[in-house]
PDB file of C-alpha atoms in Angstrom:
ATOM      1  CA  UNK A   1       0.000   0.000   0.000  1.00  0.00           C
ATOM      2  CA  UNK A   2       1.358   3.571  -0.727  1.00  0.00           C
ATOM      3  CA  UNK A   3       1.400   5.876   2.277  1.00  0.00           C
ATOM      4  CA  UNK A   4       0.812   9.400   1.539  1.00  0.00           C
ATOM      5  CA  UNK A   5       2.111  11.544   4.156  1.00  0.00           C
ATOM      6  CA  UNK A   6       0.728  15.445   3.861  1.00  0.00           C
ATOM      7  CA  UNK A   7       2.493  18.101   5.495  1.00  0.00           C
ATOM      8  CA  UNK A   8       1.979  20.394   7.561  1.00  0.00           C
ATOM      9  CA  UNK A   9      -0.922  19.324   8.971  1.00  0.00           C
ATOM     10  CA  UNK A  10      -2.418  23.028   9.421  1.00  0.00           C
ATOM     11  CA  UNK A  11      -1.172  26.203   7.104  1.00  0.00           C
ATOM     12  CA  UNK A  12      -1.486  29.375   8.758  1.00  0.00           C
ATOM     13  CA  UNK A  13      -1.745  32.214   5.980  1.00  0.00           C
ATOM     14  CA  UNK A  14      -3.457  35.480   5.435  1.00  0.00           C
ATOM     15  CA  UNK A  15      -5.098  36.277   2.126  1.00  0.00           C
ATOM     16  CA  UNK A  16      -2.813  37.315  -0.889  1.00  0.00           C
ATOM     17  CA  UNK A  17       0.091  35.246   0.478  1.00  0.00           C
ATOM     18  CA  UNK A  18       1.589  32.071  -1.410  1.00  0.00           C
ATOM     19  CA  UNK A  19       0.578  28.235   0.179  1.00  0.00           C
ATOM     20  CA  UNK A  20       2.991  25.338  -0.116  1.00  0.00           C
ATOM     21  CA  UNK A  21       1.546  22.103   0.728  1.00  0.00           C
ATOM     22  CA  UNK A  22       3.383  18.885   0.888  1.00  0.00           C
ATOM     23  CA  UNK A  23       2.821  15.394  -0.117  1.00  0.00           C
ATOM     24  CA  UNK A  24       5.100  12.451   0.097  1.00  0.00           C
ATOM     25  CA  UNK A  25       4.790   9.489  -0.687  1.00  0.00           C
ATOM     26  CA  UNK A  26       6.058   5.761   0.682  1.00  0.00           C
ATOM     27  CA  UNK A  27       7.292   4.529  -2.535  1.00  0.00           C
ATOM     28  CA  UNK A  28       7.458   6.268  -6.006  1.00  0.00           C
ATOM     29  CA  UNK A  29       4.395   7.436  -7.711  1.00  0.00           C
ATOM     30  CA  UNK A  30       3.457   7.389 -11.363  1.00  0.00           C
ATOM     31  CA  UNK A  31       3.089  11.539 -11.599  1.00  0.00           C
ATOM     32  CA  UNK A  32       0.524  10.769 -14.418  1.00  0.00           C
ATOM     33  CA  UNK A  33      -1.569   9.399 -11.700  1.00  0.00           C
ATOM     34  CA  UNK A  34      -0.986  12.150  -8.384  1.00  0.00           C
ATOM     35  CA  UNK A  35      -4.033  14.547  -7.641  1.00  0.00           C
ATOM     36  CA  UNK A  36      -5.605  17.152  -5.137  1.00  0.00           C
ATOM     37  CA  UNK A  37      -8.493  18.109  -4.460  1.00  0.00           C
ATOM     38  CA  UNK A  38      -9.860  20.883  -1.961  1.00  0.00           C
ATOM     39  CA  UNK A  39     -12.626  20.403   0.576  1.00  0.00           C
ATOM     40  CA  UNK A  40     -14.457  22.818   2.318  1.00  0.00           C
ATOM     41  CA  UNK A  41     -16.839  22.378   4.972  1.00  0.00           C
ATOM     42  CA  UNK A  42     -20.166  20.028   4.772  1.00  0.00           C
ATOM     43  CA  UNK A  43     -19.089  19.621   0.785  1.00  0.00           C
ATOM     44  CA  UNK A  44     -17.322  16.842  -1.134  1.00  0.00           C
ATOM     45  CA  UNK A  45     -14.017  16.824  -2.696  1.00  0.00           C
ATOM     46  CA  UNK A  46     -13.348  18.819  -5.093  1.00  0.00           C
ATOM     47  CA  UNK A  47     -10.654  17.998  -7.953  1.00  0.00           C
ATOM     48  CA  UNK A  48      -7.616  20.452  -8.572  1.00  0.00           C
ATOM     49  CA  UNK A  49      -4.925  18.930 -10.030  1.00  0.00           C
ATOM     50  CA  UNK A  50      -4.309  15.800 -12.284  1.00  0.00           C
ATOM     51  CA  UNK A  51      -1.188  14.047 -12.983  1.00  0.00           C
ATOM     52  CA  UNK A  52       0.539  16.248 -10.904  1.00  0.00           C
ATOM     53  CA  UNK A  53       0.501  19.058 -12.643  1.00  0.00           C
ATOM     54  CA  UNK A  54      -2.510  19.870 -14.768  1.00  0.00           C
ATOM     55  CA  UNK A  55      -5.090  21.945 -13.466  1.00  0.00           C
ATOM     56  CA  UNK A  56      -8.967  20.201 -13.771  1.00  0.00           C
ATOM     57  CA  UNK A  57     -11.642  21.955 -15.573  1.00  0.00           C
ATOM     58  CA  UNK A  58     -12.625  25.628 -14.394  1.00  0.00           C
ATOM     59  CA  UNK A  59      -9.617  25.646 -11.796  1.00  0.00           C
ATOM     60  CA  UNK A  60      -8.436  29.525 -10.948  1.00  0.00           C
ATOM     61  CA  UNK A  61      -4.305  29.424 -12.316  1.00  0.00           C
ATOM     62  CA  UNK A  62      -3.208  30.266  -8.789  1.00  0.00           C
ATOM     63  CA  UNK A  63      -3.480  26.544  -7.932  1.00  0.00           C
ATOM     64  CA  UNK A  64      -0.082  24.482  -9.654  1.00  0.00           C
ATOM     65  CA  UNK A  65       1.044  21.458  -8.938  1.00  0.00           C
ATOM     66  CA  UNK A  66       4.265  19.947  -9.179  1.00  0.00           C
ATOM     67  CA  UNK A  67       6.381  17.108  -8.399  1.00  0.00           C
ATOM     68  CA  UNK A  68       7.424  13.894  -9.000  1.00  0.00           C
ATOM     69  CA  UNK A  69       8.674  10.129  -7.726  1.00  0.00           C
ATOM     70  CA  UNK A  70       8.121  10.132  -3.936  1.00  0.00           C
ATOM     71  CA  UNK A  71       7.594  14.150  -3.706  1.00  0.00           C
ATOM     72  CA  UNK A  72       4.813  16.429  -4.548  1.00  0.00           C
ATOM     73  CA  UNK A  73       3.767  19.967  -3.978  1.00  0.00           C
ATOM     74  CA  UNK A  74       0.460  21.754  -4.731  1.00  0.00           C
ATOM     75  CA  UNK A  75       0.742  25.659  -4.639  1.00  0.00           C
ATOM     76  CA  UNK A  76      -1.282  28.339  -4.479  1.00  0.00           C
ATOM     77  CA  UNK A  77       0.247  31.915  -5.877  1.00  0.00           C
ATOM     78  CA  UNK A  78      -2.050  34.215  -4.179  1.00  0.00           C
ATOM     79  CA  UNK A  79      -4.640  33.216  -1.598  1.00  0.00           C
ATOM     80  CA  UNK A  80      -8.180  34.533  -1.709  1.00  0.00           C
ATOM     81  CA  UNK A  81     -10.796  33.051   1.085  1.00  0.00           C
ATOM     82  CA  UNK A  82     -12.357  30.607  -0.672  1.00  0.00           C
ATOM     83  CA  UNK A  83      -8.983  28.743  -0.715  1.00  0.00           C
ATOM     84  CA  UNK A  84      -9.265  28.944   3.259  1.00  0.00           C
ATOM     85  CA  UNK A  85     -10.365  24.665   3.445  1.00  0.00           C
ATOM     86  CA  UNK A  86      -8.766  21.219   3.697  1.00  0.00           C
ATOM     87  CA  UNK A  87      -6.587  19.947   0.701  1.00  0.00           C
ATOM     88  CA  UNK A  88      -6.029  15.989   0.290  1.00  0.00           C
ATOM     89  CA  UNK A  89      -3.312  14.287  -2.234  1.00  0.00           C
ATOM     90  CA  UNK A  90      -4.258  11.353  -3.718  1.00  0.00           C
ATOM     91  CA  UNK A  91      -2.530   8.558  -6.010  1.00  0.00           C
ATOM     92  CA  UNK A  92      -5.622   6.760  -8.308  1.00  0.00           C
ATOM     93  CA  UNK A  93      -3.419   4.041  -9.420  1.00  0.00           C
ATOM     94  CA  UNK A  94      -2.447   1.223  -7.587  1.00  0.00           C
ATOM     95  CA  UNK A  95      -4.456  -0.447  -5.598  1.00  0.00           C
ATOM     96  CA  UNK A  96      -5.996   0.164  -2.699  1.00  0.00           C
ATOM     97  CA  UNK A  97      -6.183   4.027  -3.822  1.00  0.00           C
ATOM     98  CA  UNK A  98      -4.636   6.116  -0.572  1.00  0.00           C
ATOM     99  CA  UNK A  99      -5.523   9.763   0.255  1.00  0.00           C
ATOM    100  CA  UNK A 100      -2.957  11.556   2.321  1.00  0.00           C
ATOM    101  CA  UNK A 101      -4.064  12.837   5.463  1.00  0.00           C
ATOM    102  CA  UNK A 102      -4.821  16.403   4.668  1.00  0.00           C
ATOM    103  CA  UNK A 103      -3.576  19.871   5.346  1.00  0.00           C
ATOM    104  CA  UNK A 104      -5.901  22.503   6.927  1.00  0.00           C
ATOM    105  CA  UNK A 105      -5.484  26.045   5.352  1.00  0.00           C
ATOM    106  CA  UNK A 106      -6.513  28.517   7.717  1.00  0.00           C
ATOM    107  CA  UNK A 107      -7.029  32.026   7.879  1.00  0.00           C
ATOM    108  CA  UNK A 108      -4.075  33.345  10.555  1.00  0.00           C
TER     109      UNK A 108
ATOM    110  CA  UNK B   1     -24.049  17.784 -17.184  1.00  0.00           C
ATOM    111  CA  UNK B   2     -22.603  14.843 -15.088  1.00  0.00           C
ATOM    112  CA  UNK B   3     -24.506  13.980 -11.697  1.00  0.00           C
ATOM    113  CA  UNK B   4     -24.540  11.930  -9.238  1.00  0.00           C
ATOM    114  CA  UNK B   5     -26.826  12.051  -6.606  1.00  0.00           C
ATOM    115  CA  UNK B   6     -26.420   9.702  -3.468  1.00  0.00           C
ATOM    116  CA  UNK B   7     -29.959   8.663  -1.148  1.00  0.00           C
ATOM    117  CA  UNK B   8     -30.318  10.493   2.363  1.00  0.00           C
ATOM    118  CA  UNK B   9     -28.812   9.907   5.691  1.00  0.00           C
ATOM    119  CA  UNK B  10     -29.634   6.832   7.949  1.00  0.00           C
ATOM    120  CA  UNK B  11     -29.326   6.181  11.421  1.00  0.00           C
ATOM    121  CA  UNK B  12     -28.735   2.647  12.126  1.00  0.00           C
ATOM    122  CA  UNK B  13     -28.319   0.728  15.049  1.00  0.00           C
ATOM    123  CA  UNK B  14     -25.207  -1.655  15.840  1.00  0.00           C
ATOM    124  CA  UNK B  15     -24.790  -5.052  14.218  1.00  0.00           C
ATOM    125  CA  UNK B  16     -27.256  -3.775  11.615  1.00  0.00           C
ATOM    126  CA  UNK B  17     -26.748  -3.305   8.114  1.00  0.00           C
ATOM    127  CA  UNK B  18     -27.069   0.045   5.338  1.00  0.00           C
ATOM    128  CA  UNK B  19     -27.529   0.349   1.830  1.00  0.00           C
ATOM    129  CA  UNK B  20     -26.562   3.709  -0.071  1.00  0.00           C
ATOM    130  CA  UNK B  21     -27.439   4.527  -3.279  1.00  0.00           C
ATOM    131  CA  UNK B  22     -26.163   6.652  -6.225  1.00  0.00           C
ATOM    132  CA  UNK B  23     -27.677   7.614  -8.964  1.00  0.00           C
ATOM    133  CA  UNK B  24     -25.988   8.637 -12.143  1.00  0.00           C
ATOM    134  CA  UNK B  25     -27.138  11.181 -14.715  1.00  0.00           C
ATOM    135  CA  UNK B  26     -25.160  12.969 -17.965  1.00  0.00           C
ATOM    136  CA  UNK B  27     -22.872  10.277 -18.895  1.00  0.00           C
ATOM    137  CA  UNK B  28     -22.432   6.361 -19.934  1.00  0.00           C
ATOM    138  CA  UNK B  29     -23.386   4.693 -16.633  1.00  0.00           C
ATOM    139  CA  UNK B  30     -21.730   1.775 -18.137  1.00  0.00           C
ATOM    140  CA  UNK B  31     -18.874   3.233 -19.292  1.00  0.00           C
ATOM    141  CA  UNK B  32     -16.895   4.717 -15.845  1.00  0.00           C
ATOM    142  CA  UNK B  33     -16.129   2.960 -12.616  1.00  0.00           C
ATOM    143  CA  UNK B  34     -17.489   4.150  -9.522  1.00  0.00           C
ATOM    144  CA  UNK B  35     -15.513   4.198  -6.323  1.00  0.00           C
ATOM    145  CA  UNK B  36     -17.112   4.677  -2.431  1.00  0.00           C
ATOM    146  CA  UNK B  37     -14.757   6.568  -0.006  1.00  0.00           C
ATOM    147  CA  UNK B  38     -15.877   7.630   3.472  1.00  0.00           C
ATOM    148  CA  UNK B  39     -14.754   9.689   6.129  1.00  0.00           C
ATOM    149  CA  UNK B  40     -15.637   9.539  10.059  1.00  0.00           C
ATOM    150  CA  UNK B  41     -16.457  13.051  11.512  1.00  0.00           C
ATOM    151  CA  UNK B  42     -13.256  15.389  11.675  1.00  0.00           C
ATOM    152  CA  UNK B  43     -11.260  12.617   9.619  1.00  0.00           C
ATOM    153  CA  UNK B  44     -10.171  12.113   6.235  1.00  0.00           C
ATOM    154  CA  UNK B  45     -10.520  10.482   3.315  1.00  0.00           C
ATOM    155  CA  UNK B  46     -11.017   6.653   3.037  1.00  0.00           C
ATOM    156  CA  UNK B  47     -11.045   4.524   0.177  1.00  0.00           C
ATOM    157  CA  UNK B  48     -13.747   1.557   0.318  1.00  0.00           C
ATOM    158  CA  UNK B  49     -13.468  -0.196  -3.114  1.00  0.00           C
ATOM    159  CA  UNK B  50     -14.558   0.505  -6.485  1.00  0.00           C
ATOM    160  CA  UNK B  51     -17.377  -1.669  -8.708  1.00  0.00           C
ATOM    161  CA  UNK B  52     -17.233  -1.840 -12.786  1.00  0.00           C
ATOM    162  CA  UNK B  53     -20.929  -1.353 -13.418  1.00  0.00           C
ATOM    163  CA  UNK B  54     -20.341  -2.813 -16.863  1.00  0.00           C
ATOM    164  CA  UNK B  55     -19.372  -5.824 -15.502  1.00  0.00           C
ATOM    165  CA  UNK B  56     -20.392  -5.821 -11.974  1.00  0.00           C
ATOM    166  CA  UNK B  57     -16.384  -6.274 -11.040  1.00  0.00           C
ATOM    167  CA  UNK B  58     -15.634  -4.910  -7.559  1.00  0.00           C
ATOM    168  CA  UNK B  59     -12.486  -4.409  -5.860  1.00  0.00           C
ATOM    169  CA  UNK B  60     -12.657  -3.883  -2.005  1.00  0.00           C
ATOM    170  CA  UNK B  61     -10.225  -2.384   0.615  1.00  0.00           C
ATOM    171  CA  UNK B  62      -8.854  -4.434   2.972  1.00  0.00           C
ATOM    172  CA  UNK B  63     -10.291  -2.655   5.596  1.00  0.00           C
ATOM    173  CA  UNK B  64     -14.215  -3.713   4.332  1.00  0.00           C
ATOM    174  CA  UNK B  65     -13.725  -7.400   2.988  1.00  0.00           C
ATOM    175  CA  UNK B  66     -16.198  -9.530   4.325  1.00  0.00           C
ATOM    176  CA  UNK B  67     -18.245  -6.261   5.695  1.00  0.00           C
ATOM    177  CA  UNK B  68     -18.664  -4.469   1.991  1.00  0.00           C
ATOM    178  CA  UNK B  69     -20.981  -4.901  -0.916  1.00  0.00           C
ATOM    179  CA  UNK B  70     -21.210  -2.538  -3.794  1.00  0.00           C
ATOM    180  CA  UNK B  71     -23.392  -3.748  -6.638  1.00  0.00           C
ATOM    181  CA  UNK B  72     -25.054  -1.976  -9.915  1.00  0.00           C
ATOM    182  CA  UNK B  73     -28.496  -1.612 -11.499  1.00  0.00           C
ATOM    183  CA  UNK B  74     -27.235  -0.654 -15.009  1.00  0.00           C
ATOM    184  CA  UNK B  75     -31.295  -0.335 -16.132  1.00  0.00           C
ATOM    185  CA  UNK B  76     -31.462   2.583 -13.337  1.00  0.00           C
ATOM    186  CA  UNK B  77     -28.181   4.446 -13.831  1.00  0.00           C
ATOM    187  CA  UNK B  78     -27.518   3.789  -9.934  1.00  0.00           C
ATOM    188  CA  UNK B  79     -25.153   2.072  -7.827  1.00  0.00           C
ATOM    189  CA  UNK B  80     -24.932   0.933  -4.511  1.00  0.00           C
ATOM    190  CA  UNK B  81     -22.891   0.334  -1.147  1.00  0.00           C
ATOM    191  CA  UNK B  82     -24.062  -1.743   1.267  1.00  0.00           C
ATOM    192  CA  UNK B  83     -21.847  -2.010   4.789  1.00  0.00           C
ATOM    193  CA  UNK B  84     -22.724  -4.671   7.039  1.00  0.00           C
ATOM    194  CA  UNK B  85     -22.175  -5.484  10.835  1.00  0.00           C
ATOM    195  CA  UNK B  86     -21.843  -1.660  11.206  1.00  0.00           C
ATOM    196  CA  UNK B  87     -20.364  -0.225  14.476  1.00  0.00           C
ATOM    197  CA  UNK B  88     -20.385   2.867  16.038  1.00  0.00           C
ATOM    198  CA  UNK B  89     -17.132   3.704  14.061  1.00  0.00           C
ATOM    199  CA  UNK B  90     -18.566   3.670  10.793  1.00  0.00           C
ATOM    200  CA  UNK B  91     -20.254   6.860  12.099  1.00  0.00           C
ATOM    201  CA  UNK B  92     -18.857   8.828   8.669  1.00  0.00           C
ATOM    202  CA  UNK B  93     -20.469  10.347   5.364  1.00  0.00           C
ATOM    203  CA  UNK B  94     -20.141   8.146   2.386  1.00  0.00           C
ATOM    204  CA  UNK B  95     -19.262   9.456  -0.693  1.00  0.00           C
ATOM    205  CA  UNK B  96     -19.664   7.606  -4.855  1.00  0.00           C
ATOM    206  CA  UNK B  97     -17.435   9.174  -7.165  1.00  0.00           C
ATOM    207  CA  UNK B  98     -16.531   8.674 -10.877  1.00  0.00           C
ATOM    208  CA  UNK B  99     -13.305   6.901 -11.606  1.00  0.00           C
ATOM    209  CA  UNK B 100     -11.655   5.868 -14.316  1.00  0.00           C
ATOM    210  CA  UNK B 101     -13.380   5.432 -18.250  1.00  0.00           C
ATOM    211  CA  UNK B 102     -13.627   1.464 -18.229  1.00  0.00           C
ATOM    212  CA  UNK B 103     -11.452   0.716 -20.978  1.00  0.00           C
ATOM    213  CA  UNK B 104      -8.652   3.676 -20.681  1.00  0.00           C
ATOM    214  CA  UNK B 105      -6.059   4.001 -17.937  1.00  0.00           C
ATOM    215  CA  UNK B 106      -6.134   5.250 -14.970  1.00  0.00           C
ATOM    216  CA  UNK B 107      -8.147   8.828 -14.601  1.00  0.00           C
ATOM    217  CA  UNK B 108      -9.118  10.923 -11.338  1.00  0.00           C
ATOM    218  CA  UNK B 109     -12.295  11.253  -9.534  1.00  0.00           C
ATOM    219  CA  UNK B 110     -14.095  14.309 -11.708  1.00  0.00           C
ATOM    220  CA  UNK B 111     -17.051  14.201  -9.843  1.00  0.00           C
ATOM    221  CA  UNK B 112     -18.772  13.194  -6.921  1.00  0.00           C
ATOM    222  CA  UNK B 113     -22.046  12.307  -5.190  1.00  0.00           C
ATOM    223  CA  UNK B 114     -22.997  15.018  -2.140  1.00  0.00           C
ATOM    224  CA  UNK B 115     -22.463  12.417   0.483  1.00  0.00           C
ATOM    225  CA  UNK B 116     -24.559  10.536   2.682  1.00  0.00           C
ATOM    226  CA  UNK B 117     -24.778  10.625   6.265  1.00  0.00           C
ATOM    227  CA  UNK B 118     -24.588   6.892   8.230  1.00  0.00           C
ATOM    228  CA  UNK B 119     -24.782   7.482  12.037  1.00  0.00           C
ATOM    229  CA  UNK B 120     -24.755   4.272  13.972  1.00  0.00           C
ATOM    230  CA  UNK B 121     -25.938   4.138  17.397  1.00  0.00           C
ATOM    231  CA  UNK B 122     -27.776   2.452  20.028  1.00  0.00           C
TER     232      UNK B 122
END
């Protein structure tokens, strides 16, 4: 099973300031097959990025991903407060799919 | 426009079993896999298992074997999860989402049901 490990587990940031969220993996990951997705309160996920690095449909360009092998890294340029919500990596390959733990965004 | 659109929230008691529903709309019911993921109050994200509704193929976690059941109704557009022997810790909102195009590799999870919410307690 891969282990995604997310860090940190809460991100601290005021509005207009750059986010760098962490995800590594256990063992190395296809990139074709590493997303995000955002969640915010009482809604489902949300996808973001696709094989590392593509944005999904009707994504704002603030949100990039990067990354590859056993590292990966979602950022976002510029924060507004919608972004303020939880953020999960995920690898949709192997089998069982695994979900890193999550990082909290927060408004500081 | 692609839906899906899951049944409403249960409260069930322990030892007893639920059955959630999804219903799909705007797309090839046939043609995409569907994977379940839940996650307990305050938690994360879980995987369950995914179910081929072209074939009725499943694949479960290793977490649900023996406890999991996700079956198809291709003539209704809908699947289904059914959890069994359920226990206060499978307190969580359930979640169908589409996977992967049946015959193509490996794609993410573009949409999602709203969630259901399974509260088990005595």
């Amino acid at each position: 099973e891969i282990v995604l490990t997310q860090s940190p587990g809460t991100l601290s940031l005021s509005p207009g300031e750059r986010a760098t969220l962490s995800c590594r993996a256990s063992q190395s990951v296809d990139s074709s097959y590493l997303a995000w997705y955002q969640q915010r309160p009482g809604q489902a996920p949300r996808l973001l990025i696709y094989g590392a690095s593509s944005r999904a449909t009707g994504i704002p360009d603030r949100f990039s991903g990067s990354g590859s092998g056993t590292d990966f890294t979602l950022t976002i340029s510029r924060l507004v407060p919608e972004d303020f919500a939880v953020y999960y990596c995920q690898q949709y390959d192997s089998s069982p799919r695994t979900f890193g733990q999550g990082t909290q965004l927060e408004i500081k | 426009q692609v839906q899906l659109v899951q049944s409403g929230a249960e409260v069930k008691k322990p030892g007893a079993s639920v059955k959630v529903s999804c219903k799909a709309s705007g797309y090839t019911f046939t043609g995409y896999y569907i994977h379940w993921v839940r996650q307990a109050p305050g938690q994360g994200l879980e995987w369950m298992g995914w179910i081929n509704p072209n074939s009725g193929g499943t694949n479960y976690g290793r977490h649900f074997q023996g406890r999991v059941t996700m079956t198809s109704d291709t003539s209704m557009y809908t699947a289904y999860m059914e959890l069994s022997s359920l226990r206060s810790d499978d307190t969580a909102v359930y979640y169908c989402a589409r996977g992967s195009d049946i015959t193509s590799t490996p794609t993410p999870w573009d949409f999602w049901g709203q969630g259901t919410l399974v509260t088990v307690s005595s």
